[in-house]
XYZ file of C-alpha atoms in Angstrom:
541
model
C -10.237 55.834 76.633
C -8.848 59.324 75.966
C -8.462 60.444 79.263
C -6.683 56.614 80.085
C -4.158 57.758 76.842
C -3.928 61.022 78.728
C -2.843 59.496 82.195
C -0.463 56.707 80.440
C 1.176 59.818 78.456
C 1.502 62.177 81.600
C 2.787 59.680 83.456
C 5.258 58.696 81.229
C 6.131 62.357 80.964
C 6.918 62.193 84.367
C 8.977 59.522 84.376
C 11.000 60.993 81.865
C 11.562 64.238 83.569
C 12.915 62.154 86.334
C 15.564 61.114 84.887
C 18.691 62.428 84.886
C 19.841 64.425 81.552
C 22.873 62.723 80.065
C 25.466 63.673 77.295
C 26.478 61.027 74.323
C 28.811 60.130 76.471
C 26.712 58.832 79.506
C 27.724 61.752 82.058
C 24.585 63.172 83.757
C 23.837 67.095 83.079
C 22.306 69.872 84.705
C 22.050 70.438 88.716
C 20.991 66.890 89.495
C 24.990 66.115 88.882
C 25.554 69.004 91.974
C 22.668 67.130 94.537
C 24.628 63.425 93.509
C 27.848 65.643 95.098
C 26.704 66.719 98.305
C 25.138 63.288 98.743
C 28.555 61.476 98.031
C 30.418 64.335 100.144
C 27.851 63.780 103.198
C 28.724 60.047 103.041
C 32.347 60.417 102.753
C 32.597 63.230 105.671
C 30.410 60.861 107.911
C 32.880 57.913 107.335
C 36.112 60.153 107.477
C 35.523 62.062 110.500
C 33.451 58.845 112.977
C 37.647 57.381 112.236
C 39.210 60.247 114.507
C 36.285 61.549 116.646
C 36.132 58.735 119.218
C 40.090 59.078 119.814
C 39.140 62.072 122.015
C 36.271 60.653 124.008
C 38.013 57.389 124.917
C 38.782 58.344 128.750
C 35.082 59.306 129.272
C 34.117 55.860 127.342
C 36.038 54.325 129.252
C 34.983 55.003 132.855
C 31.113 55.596 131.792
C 31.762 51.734 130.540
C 33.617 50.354 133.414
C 36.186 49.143 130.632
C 39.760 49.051 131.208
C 42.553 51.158 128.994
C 43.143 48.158 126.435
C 39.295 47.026 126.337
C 38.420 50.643 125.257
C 40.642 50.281 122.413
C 38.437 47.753 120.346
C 36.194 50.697 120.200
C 38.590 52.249 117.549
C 40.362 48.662 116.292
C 36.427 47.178 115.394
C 35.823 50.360 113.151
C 38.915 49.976 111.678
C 38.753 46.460 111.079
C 35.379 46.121 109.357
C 36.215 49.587 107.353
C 39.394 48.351 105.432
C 37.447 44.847 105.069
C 34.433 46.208 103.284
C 36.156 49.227 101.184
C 37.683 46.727 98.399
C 34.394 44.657 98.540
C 32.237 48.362 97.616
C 32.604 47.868 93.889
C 31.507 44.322 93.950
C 28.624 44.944 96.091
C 27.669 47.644 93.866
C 27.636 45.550 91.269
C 25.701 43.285 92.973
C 22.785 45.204 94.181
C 23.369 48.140 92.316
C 25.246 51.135 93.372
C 22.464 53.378 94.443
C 20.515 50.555 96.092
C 24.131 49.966 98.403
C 24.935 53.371 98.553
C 21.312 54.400 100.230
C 21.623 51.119 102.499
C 25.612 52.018 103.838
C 23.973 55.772 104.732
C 20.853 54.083 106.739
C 23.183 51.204 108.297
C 25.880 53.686 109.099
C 23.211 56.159 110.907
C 21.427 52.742 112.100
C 24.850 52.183 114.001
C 25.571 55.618 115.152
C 22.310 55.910 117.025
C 23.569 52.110 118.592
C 26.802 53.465 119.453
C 25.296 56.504 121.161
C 22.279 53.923 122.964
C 25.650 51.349 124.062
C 25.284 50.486 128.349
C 28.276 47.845 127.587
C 31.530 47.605 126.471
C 30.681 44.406 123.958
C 27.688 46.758 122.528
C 29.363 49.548 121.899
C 31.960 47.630 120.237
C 29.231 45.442 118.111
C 27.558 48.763 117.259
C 31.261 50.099 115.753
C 31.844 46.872 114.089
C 28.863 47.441 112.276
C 28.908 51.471 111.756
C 32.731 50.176 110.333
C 31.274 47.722 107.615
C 28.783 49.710 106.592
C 30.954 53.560 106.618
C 33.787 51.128 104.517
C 30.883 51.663 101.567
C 30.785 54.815 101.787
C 34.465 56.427 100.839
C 35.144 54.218 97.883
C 31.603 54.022 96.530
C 31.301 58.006 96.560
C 33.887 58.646 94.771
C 33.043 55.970 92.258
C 30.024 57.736 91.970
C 31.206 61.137 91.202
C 34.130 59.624 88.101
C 30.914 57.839 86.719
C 28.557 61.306 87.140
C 30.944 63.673 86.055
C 33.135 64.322 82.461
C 36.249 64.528 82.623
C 37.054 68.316 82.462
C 34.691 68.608 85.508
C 36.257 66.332 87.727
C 38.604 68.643 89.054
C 35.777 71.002 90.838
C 34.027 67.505 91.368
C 36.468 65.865 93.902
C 37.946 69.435 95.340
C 34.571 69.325 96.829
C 34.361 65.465 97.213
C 37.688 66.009 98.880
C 36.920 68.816 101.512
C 35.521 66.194 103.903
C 37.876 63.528 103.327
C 41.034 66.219 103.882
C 39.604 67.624 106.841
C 37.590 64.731 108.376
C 41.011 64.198 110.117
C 41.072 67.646 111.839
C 37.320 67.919 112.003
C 37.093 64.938 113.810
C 38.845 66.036 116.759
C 37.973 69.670 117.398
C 34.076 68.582 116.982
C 34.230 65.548 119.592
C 36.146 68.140 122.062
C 33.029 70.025 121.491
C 30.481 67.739 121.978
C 32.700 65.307 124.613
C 33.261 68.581 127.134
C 29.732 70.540 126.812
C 27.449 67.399 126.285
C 29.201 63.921 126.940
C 30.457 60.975 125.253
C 27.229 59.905 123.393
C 26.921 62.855 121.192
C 29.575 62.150 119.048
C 27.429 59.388 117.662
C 23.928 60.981 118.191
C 25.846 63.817 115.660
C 25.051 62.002 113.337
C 21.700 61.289 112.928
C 20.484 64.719 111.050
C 22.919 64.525 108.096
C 22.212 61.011 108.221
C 18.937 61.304 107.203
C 19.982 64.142 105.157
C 22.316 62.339 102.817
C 19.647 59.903 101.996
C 16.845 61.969 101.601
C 19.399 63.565 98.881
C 20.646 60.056 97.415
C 17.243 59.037 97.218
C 16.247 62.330 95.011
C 19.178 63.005 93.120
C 21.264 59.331 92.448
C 20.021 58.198 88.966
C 18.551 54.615 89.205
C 20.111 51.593 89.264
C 19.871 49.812 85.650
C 18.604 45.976 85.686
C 20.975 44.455 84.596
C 23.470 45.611 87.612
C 23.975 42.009 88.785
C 25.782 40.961 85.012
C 29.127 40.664 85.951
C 28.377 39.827 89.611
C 25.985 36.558 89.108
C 28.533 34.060 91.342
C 29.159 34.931 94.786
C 33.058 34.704 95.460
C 32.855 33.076 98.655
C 36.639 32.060 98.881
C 37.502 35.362 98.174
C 36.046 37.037 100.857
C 36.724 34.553 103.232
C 40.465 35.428 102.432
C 40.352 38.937 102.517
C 38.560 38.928 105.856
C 41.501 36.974 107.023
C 43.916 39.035 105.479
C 43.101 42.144 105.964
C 41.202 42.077 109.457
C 44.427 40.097 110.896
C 46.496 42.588 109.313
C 44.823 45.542 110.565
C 44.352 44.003 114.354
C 48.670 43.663 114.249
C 48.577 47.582 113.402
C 45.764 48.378 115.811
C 46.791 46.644 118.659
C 50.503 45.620 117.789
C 52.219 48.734 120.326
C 50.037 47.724 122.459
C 50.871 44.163 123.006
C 54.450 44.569 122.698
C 54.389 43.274 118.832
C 56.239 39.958 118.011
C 56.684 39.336 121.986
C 53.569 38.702 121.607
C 52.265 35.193 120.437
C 48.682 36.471 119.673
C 50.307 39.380 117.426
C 52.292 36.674 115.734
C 49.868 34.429 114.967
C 47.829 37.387 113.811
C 50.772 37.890 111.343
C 51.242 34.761 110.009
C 47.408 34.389 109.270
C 47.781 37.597 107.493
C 50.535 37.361 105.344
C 48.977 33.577 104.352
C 45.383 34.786 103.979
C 47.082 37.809 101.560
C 48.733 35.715 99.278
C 45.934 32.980 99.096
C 43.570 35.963 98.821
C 45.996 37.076 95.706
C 46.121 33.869 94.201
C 42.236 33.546 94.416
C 41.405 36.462 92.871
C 43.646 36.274 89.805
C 42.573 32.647 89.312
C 38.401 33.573 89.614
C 35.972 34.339 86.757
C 34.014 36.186 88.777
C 36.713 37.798 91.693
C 35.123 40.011 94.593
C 38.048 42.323 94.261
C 39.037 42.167 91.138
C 42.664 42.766 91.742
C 43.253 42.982 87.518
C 42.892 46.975 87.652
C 46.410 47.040 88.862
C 47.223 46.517 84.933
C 46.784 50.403 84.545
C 49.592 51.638 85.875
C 48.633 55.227 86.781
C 46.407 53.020 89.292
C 49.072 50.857 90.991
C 51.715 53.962 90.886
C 48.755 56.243 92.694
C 47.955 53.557 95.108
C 51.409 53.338 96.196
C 51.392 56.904 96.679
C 47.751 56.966 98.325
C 49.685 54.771 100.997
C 52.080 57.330 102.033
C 49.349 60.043 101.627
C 47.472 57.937 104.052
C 50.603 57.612 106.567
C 51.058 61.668 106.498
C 47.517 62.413 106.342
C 46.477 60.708 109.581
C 49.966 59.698 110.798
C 50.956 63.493 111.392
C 47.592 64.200 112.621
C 47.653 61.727 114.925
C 50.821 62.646 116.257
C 49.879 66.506 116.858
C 47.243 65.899 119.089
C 49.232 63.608 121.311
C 51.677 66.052 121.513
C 49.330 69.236 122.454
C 47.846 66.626 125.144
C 50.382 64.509 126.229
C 53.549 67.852 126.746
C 51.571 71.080 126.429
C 48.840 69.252 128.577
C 45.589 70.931 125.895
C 42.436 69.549 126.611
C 40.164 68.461 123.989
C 38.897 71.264 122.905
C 42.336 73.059 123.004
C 43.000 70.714 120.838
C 40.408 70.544 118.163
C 41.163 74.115 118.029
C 44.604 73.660 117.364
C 43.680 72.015 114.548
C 40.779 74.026 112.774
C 42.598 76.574 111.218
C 44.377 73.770 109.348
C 41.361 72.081 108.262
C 40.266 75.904 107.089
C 43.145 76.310 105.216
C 42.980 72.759 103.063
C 39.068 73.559 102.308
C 40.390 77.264 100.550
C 43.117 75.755 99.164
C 40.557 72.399 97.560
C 38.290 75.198 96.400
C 41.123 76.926 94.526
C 42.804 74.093 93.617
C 39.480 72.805 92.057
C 39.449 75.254 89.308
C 43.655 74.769 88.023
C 44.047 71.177 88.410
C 42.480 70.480 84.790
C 45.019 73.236 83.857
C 48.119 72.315 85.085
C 50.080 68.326 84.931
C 49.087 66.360 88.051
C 52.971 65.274 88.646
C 53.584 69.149 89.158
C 50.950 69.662 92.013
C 52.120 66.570 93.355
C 55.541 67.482 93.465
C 54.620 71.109 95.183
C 52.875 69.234 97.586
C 55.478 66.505 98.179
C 58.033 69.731 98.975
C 55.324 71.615 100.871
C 55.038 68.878 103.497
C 58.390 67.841 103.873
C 59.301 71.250 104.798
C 55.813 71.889 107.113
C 56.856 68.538 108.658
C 60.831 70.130 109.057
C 59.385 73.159 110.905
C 56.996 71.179 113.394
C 60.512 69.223 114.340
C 62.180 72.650 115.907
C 60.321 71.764 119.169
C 61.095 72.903 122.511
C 59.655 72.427 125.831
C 58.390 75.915 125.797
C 56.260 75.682 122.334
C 53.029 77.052 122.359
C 50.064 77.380 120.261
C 51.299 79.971 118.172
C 54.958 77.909 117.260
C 52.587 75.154 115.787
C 50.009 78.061 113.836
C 52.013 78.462 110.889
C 53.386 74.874 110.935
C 49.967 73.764 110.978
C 48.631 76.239 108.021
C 51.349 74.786 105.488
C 50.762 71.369 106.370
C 46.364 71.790 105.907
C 47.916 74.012 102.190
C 50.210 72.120 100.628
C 48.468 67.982 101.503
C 45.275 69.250 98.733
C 48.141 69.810 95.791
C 49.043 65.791 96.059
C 45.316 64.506 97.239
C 42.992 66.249 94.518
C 45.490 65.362 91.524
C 46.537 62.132 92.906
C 42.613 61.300 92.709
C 42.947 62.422 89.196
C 46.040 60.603 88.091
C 45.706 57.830 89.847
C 41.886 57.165 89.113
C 40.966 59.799 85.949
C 42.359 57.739 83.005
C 40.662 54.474 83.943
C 37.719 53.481 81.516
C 34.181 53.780 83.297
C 33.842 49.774 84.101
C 37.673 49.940 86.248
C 36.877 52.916 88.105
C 34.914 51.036 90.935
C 37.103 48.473 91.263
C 39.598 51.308 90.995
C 38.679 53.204 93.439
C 38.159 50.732 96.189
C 41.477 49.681 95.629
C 42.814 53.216 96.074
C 41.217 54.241 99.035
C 42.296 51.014 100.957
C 45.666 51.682 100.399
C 44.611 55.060 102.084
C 43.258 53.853 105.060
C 45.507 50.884 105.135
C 48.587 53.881 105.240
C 46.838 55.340 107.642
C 47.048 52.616 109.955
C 50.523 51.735 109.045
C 51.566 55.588 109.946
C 49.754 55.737 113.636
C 51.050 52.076 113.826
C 54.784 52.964 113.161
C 55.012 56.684 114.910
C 53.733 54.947 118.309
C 56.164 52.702 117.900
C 59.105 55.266 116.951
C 57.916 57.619 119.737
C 58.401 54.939 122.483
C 61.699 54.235 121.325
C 62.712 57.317 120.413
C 61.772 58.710 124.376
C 63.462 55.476 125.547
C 66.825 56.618 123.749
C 66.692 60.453 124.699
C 65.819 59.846 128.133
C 68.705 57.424 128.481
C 71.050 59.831 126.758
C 69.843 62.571 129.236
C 69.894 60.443 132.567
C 73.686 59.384 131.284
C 74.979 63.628 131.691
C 72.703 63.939 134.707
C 75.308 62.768 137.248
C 75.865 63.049 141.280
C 79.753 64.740 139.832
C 78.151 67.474 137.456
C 78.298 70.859 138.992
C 75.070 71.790 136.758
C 72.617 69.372 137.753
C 73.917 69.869 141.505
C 73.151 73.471 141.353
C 69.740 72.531 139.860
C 68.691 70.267 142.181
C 70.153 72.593 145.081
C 67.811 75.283 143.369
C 64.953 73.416 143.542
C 64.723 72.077 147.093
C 65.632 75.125 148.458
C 62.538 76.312 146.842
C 60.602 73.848 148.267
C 62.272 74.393 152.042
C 61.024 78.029 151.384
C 57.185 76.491 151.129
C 57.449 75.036 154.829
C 59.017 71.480 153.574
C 61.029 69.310 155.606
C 64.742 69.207 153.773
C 64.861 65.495 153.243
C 60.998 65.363 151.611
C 62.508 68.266 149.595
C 65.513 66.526 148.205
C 62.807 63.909 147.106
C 60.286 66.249 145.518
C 63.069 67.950 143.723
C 64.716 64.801 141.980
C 61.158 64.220 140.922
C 60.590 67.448 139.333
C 64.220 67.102 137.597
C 62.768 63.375 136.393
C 59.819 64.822 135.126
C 62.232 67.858 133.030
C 63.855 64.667 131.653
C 60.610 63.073 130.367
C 59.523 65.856 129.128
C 62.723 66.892 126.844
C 62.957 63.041 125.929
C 59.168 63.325 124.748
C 59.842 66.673 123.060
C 62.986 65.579 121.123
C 61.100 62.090 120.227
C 58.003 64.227 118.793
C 60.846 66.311 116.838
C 62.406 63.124 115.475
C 59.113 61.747 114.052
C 58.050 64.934 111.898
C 61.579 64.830 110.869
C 61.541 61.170 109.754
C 57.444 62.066 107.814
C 59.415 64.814 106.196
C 61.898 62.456 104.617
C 59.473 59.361 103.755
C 57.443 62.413 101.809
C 60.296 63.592 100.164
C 61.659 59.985 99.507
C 58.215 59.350 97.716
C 58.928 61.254 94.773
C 60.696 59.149 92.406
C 56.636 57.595 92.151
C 56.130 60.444 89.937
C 57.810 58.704 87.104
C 54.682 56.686 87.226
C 51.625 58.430 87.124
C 49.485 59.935 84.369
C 49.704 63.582 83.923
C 45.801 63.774 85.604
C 44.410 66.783 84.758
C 46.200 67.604 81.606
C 45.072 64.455 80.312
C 41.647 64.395 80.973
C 40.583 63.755 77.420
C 41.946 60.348 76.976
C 39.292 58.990 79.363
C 36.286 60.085 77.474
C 37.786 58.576 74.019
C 37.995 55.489 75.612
């Protein structure tokens, strides 16, 4: 009987010293709280960077698949799709089946599907397999960070999300150089197989370090909100397919783009209605009461549209005019990812020093003019005109992301910041899309206008474009060419000089018009909490 006592007591020992030491106020203590971080930050990097890395390996996709330029581009609109649908559903499904429970299964379904992806002989299996690395990677952003405002007090979230943030900040440029890597030295199919080993990594950690899931996790979720998700499927995938594949399709010339609309903007305010009028809402859309919240989502919108909308556009550019490849590219791009992960890291250690709306400001004015300097484009820059460009941008986007996070999320009481977070990084994603969505558009139009301004001076009765073209096909008789095959080739090399300034001065236009919508986003300030400075109201409520 003694030795039984013994056993029960040891064991019970151990139980205890598995679990997590916690203050009075319910944050966890000790270096368990630093494993929980690099299992969120795993997560969140694996979601981020799988959004950009398949942009670069789309031609070889697309010819290893037999698929055809707009088939190939459900590869990237089915992620997208399922990722904005599931992020505002992560707190609810948390709820549900409690957060470590979902957390651990998005990490083994996300890996699940990245393995899929990498296995895909077809185009409708490789776009199945995204679909479902999408709804499964849309639990990972929004339920991470959760995570780490319900680990950590308040005067430690600062170094908490700088790290958090490293991944989602440079997922974005990451993305990119890596799949030039992998796409050029070992195909297509690495990008997913990637993967796999911090896969398994990230929940091996979650597994270890996340505290466990109380029993009671499926209170305030005990009715399934059927309606409600029906809606925001409807609302948000329709939505998201108009941005995804709206350029595309010519937009509203398009009837299946404008039924697409209609069924969004319907499904959104049904999906509105629904939610305010439920007992039990699977977004529960009241969080917007807290205005720091609904002020910082706004603002995570146009973070969103500058984030990926300027990224996007800098690639193009290096491929499209300078003619990089893909790694040229990623590598255009790293030292700006290196510059935001310093810059998080010292960032991390001031922000619960110094008033969010400051930092936000800085970085508001840092952009704007990074964007400004990226718009003095000529045919003739190079690699080292978009260095320093490129620096200042990766600097100065951590001073509005880390204490935007802060402001925008830091004040809510424990129970919101789920729901609150969700919310938040939607609007992210959702800006993301709306900023690739809109500078595709502007750049067509924009090279539409310019060329047609430069074909109207490029006349048979000016004496400059006559002595140009004179130039160039007596270059070409000098190679052995015939003079009436030269005449041709030449107007098609002038042609060509035309697309290429048009493209240039539409690229220039487009970080000059991000510059302004940054700088026009400040008047938001009025709005938000002062983040850092005000950390302490959170733990007295």
């Amino acid at each position: 009987m003694a030795t039984l006592s013994q056993r029960s007591r040891s064991k019970q020992g151990q139980r205890s010293s598995r679990r997590p030491t916690v203050d009075a106020a319910g944050y966890i203590q000790g270096p368990q709280k630093w494993a929980i971080v690099a299992a969120a930050s795993l997560g969140a990097i694996l979601e981020v960077i799988d959004t950009s890395i398949v942009n670069v390996a789309l031609t070889d996709m697309q010819a290893s698949l037999g698929a055809t330029v707009s088939e190939i581009g459900w590869v990237v609109t089915g992620y997208a799709i399922a990722n904005v649908i599931l992020i505002p559903l992560s707190a609810w499904l948390g709820d549900y089946f409690g957060t470590k429970r979902y957390f651990i299964f998005s990490l083994i379904g996300f890996t699940v599907a990245s393995v899929l992806c990498g296995l895909s002989i077809s185009l409708p299996m490789i776009i199945a397999a995204r679909i479902l690395q999408g709804l499964c990677g849309g639990g990972l952003l929004a339920k991470a960070q959760a995570i780490l405002f319900a680990t950590f007090p308040p005067a430690e979230q600062g170094l908490a999300q700088a790290v958090f943030g490293l991944g989602v900040i440079a997922g974005p440029a990451i993305g990119p150089t890596l799949g030039g890597f992998l796409v050029d030295g070992l195909g297509w199919r690495w990008i997913f197989f990637v993967n796999i080993p911090f896969g398994i990594l990230a929940v091996l950690i979650s597994l270890l370090a996340l505290p466990k899931d109380s029993g009671d996790h499926k209170a305030q979720s005990n009715r399934v909100d059927w309606w409600g998700i029906g809606l925001l499927v409807i609302a948000v995938g329709s939505l998201q397919t108009v941005l995804e594949e709206g350029e595309r399709d010519d937009w509203f010339s398009s009837r299946f783009i404008t039924s697409l609309m209609i069924a969004g903007v319907i499904g959104l305010g049904l999906f509105i209605w629904r939610e305010l009028a439920a007992r039990h809402p699977a977004v529960d859309l009241r969080v917007l009461r807290h205005r720091s919240l609904a002020a910082g989502s706004v603002f995570s919108g146009i973070l969103g549209m500058g984030l990926y909308g300027a990224t996007f556009a800098v690639p193009i550019f290096a491929q499209s005019v300078l003619h990089f490849t893909a790694t040229q590219t990623g590598l255009l791009l790293a030292p700006s990812a290196l510059a935001s992960a310093v810059m998080m890291i010292v960032l991390g250690k001031i922000s619960g020093k110094v008033d969010a709306r400051f930092l936000i400001a800085l970085g508001v004015v840092g952009i704007s003019g990074a964007m400004f300097q990226l718009s003095s484009l000529t045919p003739q820059t190079g690699q080292e005109d978009l260095f320093w460009p490129l620096i200042w941008r990766g600097v100065f986007i951590i001073p509005m992301y880390l204490p935007l996070s802060l402001a925008a999320l830091g004040s809510l009481p424990k129970q919101d910041i789920a729901a609150g977070s969700g919310f938040y990084n939607l609007t992210r994603q959702l800006g993301g899309s709306v900023g690739i969505a809109v500078i595709t558009t502007l750049l067509a139009q924009r090279e539409a206008f310019h060329r047609a301004i430069l074909l109207s001076k490029l006349t048979p009765y000016d004496l400059q474009t006559n002595q140009r073209l004179d130039l160039l096909t007596g270059a070409l008789q000098g190679r052995g060419i015939d003079p009436s095959t030269a005449h041709q080739q030449a107007l098609s090399i002038l042609s060509q000089t035309v697309d290429t300034q048009a493209a240039v001065l539409s690229y220039a236009d487009i970080f000059r018009i991000v510059g302004v919508a940054f700088l026009c986003s400040l008047p938001l300030l009025m709005f938000l909490g002062k983040g850092g400075k005000g950390a302490k109201a959170p733990a007295a409520h």
